Protein backbone atom coordinates (compact mmCIF):
# COMPACT_ATOMS: atom_id res chain seq x y z
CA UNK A 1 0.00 0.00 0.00
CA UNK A 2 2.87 2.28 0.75
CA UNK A 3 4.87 1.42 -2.27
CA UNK A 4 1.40 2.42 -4.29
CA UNK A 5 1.19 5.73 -2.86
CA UNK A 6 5.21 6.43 -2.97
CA UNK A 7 4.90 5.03 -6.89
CA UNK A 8 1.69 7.72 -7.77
CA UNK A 9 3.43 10.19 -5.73
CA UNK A 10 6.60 9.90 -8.30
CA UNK A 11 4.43 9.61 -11.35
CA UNK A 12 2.80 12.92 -10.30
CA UNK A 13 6.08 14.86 -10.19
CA UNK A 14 6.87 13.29 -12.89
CA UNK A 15 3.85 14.62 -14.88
CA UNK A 16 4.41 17.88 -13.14
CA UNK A 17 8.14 17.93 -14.22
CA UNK A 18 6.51 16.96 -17.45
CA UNK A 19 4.32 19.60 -17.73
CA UNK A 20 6.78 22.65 -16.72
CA UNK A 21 9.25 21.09 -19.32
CA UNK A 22 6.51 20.88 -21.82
CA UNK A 23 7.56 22.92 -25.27
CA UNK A 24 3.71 23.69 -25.73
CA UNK A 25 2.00 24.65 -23.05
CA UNK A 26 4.28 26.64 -21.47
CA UNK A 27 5.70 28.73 -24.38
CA UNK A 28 2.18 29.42 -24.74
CA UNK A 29 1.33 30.96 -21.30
CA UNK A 30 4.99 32.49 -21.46
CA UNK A 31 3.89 34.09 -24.87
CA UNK A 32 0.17 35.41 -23.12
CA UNK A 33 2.40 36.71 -19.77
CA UNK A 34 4.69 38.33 -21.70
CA UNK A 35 2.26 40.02 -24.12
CA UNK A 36 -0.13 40.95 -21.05
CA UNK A 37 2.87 42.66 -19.47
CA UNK A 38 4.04 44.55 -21.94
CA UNK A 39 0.02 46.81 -22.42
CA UNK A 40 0.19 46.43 -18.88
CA UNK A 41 3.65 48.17 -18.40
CA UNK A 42 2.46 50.69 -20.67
CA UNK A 43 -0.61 52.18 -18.90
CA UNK A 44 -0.50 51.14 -15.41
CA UNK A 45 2.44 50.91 -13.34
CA UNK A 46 0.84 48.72 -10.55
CA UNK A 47 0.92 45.19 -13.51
CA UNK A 48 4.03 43.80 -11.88
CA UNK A 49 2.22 42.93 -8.83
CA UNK A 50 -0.24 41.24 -10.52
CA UNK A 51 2.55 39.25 -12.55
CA UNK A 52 4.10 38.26 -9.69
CA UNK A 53 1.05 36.95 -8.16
CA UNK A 54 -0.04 35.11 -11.06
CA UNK A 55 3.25 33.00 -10.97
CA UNK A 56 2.52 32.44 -7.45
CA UNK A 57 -0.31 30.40 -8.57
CA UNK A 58 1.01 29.01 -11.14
CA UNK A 59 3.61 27.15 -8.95
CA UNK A 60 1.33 25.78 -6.78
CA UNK A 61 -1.00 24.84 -9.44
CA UNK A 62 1.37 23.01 -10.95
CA UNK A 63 2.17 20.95 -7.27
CA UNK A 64 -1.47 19.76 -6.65
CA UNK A 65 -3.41 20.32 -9.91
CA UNK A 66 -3.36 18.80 -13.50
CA UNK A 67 -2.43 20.91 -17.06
CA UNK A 68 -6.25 21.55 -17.15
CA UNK A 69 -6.21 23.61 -13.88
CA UNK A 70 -2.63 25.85 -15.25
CA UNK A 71 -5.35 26.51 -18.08
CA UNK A 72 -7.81 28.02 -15.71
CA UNK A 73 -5.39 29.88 -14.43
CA UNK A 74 -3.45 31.47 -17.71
CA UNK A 75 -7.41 32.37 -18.39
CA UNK A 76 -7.43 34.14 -15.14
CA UNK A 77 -4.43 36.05 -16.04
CA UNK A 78 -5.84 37.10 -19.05
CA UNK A 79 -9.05 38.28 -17.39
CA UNK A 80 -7.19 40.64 -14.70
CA UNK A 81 -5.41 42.09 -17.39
CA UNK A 82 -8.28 43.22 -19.49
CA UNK A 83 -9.99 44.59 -16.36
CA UNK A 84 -6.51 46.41 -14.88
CA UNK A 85 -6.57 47.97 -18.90
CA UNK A 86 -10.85 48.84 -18.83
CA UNK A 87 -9.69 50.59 -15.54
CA UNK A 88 -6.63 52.59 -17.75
CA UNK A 89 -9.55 53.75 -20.28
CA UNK A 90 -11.69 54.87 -18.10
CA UNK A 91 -9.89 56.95 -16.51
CA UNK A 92 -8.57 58.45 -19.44
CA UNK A 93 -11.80 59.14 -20.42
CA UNK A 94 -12.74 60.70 -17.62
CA UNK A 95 -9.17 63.18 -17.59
CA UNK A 96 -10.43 64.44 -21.40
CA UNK A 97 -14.24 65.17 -20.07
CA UNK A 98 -12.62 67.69 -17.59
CA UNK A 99 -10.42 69.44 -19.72
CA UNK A 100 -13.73 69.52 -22.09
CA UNK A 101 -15.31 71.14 -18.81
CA UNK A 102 -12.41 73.58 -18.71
CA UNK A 103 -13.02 74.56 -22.09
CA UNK A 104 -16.89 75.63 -21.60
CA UNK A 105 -15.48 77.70 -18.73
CA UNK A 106 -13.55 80.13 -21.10
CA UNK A 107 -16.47 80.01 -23.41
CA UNK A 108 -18.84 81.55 -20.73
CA UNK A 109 -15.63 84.47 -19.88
CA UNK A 110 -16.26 85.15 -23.34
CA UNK A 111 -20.19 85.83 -23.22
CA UNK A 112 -19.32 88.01 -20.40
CA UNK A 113 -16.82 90.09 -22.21
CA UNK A 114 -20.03 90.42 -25.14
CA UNK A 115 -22.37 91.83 -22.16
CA UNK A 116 -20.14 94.39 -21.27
CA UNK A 117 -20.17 95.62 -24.82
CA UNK A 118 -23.74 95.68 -24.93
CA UNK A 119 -23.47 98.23 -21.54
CA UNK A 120 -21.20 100.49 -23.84
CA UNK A 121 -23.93 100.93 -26.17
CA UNK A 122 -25.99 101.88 -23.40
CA UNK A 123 -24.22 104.85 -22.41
CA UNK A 124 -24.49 105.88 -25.93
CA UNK A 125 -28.12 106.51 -26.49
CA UNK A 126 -28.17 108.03 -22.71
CA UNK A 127 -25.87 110.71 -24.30
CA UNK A 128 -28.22 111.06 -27.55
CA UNK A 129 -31.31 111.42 -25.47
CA UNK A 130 -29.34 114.48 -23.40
CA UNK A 131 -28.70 116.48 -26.59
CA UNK A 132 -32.11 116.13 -27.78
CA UNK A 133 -33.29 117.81 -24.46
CA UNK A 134 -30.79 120.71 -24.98
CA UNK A 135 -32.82 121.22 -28.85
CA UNK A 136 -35.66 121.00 -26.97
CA UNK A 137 -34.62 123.84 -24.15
CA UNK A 138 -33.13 125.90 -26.93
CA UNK A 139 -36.62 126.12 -29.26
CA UNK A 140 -38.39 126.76 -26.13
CA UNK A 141 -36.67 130.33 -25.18
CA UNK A 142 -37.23 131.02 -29.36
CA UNK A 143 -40.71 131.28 -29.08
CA UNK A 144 -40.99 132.88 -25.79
CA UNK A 145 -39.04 136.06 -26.97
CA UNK A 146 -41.11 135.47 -29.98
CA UNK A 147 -44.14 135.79 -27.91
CA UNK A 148 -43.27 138.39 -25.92
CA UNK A 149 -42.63 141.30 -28.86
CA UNK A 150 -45.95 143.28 -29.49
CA UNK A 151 -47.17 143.03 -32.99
CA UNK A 152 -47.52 146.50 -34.82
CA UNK A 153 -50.37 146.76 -37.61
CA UNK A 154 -48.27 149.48 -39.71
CA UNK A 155 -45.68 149.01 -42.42
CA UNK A 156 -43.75 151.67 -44.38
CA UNK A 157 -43.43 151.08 -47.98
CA UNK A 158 -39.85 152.28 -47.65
CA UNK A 159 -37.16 149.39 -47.62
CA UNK A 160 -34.49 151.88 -45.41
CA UNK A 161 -36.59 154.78 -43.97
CA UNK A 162 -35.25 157.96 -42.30
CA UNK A 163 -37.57 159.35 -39.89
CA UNK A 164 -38.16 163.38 -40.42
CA UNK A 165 -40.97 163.10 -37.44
CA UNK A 166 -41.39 159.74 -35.46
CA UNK A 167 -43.64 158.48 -32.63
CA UNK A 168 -40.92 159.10 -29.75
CA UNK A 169 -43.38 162.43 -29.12
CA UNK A 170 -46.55 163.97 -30.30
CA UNK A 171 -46.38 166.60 -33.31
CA UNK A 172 -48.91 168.83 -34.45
CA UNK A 173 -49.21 171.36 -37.12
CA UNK A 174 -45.19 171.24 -37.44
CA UNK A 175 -42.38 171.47 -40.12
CA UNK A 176 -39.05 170.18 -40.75
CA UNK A 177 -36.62 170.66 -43.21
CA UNK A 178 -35.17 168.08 -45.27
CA UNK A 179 -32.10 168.50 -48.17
CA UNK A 180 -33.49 166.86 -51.40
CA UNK A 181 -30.34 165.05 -53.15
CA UNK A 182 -31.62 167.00 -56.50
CA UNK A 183 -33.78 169.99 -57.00
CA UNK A 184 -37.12 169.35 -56.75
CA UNK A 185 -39.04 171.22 -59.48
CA UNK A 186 -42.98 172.99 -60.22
CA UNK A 187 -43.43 174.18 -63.30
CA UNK A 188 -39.47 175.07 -64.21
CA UNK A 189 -38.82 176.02 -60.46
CA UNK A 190 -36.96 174.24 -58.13
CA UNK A 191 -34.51 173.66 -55.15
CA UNK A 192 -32.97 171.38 -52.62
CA UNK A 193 -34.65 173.06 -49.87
CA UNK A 194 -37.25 170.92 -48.51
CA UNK A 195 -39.93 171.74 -45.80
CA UNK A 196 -41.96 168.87 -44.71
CA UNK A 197 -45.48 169.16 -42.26
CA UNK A 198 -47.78 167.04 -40.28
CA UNK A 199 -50.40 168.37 -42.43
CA UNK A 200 -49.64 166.61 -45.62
CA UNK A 201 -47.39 169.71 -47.29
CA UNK A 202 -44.05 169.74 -48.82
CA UNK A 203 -42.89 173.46 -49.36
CA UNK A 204 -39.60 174.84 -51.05
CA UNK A 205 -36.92 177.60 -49.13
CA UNK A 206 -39.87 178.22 -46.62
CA UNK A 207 -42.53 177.12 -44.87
CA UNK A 208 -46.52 176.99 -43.50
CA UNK A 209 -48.11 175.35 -40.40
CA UNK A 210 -51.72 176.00 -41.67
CA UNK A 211 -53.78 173.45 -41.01
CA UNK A 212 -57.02 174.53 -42.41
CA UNK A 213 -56.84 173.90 -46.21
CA UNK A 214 -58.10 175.62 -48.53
CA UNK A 215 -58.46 176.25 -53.03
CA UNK A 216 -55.95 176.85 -54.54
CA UNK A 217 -54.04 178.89 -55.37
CA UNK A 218 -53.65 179.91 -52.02
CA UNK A 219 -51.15 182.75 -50.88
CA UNK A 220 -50.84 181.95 -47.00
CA UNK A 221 -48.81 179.30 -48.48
CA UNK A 222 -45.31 179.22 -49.50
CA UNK A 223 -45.00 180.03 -53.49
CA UNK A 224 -43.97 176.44 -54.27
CA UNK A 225 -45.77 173.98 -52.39
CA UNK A 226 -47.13 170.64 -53.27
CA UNK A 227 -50.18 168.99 -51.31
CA UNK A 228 -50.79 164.92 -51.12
CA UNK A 229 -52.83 165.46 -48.50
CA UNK A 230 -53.45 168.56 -47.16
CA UNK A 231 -56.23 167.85 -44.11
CA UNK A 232 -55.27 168.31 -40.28
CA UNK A 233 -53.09 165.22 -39.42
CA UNK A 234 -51.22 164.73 -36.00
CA UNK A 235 -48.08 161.95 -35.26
CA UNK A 236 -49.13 160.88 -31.93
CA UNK A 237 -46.63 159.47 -29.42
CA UNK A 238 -45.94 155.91 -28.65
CA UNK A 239 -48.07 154.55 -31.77
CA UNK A 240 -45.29 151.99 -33.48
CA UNK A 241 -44.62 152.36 -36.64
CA UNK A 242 -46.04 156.13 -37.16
CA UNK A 243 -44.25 159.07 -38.30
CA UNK A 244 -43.03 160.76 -41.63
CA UNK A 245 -39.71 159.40 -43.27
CA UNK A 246 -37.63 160.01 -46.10
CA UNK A 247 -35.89 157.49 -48.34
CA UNK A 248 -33.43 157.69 -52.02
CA UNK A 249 -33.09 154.52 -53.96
CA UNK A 250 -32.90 153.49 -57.25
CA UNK A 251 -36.66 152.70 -59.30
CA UNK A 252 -37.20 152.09 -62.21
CA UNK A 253 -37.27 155.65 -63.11
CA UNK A 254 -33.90 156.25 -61.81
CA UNK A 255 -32.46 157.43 -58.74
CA UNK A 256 -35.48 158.87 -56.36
CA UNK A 257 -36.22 160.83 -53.76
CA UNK A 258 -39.71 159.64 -51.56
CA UNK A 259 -41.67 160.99 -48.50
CA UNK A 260 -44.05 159.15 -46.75
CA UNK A 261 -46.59 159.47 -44.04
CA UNK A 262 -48.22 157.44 -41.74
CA UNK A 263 -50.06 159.29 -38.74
CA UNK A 264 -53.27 160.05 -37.44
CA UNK A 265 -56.63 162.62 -38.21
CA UNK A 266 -57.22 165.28 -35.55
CA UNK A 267 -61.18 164.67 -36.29
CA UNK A 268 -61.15 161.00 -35.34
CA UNK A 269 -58.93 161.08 -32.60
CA UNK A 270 -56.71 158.62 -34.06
CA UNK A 271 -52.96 157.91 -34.37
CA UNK A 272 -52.96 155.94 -37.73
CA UNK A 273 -55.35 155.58 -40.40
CA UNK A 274 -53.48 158.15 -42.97
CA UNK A 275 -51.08 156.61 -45.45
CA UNK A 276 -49.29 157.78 -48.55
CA UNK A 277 -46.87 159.45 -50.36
CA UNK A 278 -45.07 162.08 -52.65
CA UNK A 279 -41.98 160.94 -55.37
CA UNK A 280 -39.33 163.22 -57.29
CA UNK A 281 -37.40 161.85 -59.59
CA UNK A 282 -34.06 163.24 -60.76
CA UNK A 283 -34.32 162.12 -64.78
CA UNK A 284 -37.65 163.36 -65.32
CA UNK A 285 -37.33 167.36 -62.98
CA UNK A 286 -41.10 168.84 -62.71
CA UNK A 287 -43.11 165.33 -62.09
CA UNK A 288 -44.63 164.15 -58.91
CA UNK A 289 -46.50 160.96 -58.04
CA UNK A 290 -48.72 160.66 -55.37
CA UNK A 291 -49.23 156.81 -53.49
CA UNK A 292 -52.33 156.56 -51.46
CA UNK A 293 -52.48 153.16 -49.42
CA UNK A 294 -55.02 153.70 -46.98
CA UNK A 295 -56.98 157.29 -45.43
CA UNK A 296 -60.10 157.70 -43.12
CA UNK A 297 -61.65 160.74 -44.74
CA UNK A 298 -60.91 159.84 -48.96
CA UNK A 299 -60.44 163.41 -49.65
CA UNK A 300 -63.55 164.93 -48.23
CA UNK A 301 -61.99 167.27 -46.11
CA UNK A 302 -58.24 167.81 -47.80
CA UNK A 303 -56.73 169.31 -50.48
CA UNK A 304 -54.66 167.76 -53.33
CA UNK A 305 -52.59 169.30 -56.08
CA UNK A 306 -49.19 171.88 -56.49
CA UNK A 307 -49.21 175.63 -56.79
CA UNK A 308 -46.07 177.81 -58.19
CA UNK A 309 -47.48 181.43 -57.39
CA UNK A 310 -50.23 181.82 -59.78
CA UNK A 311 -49.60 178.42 -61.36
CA UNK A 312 -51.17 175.66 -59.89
CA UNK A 313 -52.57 172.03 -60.46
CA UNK A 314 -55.32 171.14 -57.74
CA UNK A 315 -57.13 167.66 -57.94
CA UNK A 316 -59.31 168.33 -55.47
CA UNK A 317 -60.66 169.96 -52.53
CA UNK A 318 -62.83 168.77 -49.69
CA UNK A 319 -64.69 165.94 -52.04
CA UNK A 320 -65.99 163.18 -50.95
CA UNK A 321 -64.77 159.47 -52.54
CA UNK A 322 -61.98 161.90 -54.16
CA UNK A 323 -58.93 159.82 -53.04
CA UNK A 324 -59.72 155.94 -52.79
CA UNK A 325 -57.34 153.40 -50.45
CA UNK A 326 -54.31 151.85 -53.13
CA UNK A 327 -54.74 154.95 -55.62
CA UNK A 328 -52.11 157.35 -57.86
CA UNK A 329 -51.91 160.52 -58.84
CA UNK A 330 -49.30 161.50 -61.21
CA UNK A 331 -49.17 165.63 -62.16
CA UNK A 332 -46.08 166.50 -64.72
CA UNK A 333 -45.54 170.43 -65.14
CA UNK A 334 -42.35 169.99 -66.90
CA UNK A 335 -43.86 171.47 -69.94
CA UNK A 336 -44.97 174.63 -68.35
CA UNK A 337 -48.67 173.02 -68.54
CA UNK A 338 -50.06 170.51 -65.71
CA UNK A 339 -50.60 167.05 -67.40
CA UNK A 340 -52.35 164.77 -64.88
CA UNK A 341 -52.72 161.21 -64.44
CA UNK A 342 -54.56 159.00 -61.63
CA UNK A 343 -55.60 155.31 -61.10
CA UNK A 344 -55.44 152.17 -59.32
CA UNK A 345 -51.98 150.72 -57.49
């Protein structure tokens, strides 16, 4: 019985011996180990451990178990090799999704960067909105000042009149004197010397304050005087616009010498209401023209023509409808002879 067990005891180390020595089986598990150790080496430093263990159990495989058993265990080797390299790829996996992570980071600094742009644009329209406020102000204090200047009903016809009486104070039944820039002529008689009245009469080297008119010819008068409007007129203080003025310009009949009026009636009470004119032109000596925009009474109480001592030219005197608003009156004694014209503006 001894000599049995002793004799199986040999034959296994024999097989054993066998099997280790074997030039299949083992050059195969060598070739698997050594493969296995080389990925292993390359991604994880911890494989030699695991080698070492795994020839641990080969030896003793090979003192109690048969060549099927050293198969069970180069399959074990090769299963805790594929797991220590799932482990190796995972975690590289997992190193790449943070740096993705760090990327999105930046991304977001870079959306921040776009809102502070947006804040910059911001500011901008603020600034437009203050300057439209200033406009605003600015159009404001135009039409105030606007506002506040009184409106005046009267013109003057003249584009750059002089004033010979203005509304600064009252003036009645008064004369000035005024220097023509040419002789002013009535029939071939003539000088620079000009006397102008509040009572609608333009008189040469002298002058009369009448106010009463009156036919002519009439001698209280100065020799040469010409009458637009002979009536009792006043220039009343503090009514805009009022007065008598004086202008020279060029026309269309050359260079010309105009008076105008613009004042009230002594009768009504009033400071405007009588407007017109008297005209001398230097080309054409001995011819007036007579401008009638606007009168109260329309001739029924004045007196309008020209008298040279016993010469005279009268239109009219004290009739009614005589002198309409935006009417003429031209009378030419150049010839010696009065030639008179009269119609519409």
């Amino acid at each position: 019985m001894y000599s049995k067990k002793l004799l199986s005891l040999t034959l296994s180390l024999f097989i054993a011996e066998a099997v280790v020595a074997s030039p299949c089986k083992p050059r195969t598990t060598t070739s698997v180990a050594s493969a296995t150790l080389s990925d292993t080496t390359t991604t994880i430093p911890s494989v030699p451990s695991t080698t070492e263990t795994t020839l641990a159990t080969i030896e003793t495989s090979a003192a109690s178990e048969t060549s099927e058993t050293e198969t069970e265990t180069s399959t074990t080797l090769l299963t805790s090799t594929t797991a220590a390299s799932a482990v190796d790829t995972t975690t590289t996996e997992e190193g790449t999704t943070k740096a993705d992570e760090t990327t999105t980071t930046v991304g977001e600094t870079t959306t921040t960067a776009a809102e502070t742009t947006a804040t910059t644009e911001t500011r901008t329209t603020i600034g437009d909105t203050t300057t439209t406020e200033a406009q605003t102000t600015t159009t404001a204090e135009a039409e105030t000042t606007t506002a506040g200047e009184p409106a005046c009903a009267q013109t003057f016809v003249l584009a750059n009149p002089t004033p010979i009486f203005d509304s600064e104070s009252t003036n009645d039944d008064s004369a000035r004197s005024v220097v023509a820039p040419f002789p002013i002529e009535v029939f071939g008689a003539g000088s620079t010397s000009v006397f102008v009245t509040t009572n609608g009469v333009i008189s040469l080297d002298d002058y009369s304050t009448s106010y009463a008119n009156n036919v002519l010819p009439f001698e209280n008068l100065p020799s040469i005087s010409i009458m637009p409007y002979w009536d009792d007129l006043i220039v009343r203080a503090g009514a805009c616009n009022t007065g008598i003025y004086y202008d020279v310009y060029e026309s269309e009949r050359g260079n010309t010498f105009t008076i105008e009026w613009q004042l009230g009636s002594i009768g009504l009470g009033a400071s405007t209401g009588e407007h017109f004119s008297a005209s001398f032109y230097e080309d054409f000596p001995g011819v007036v023209r007579f401008e009638y925009y606007q009168t109260t009474k329309h001739g029924s109480s004045a007196t309008v023509g020209l008298q040279n001592g016993q010469q005279y030219s009268q239109y009219s005197v004290n009739q009614d409808d005589s002198i309409p608003d935006q009417f003429y009156i031209v009378i030419d004694t150049s010839s010696g002879d009065a030639v008179t014209l009269s119609g519409s503006l």
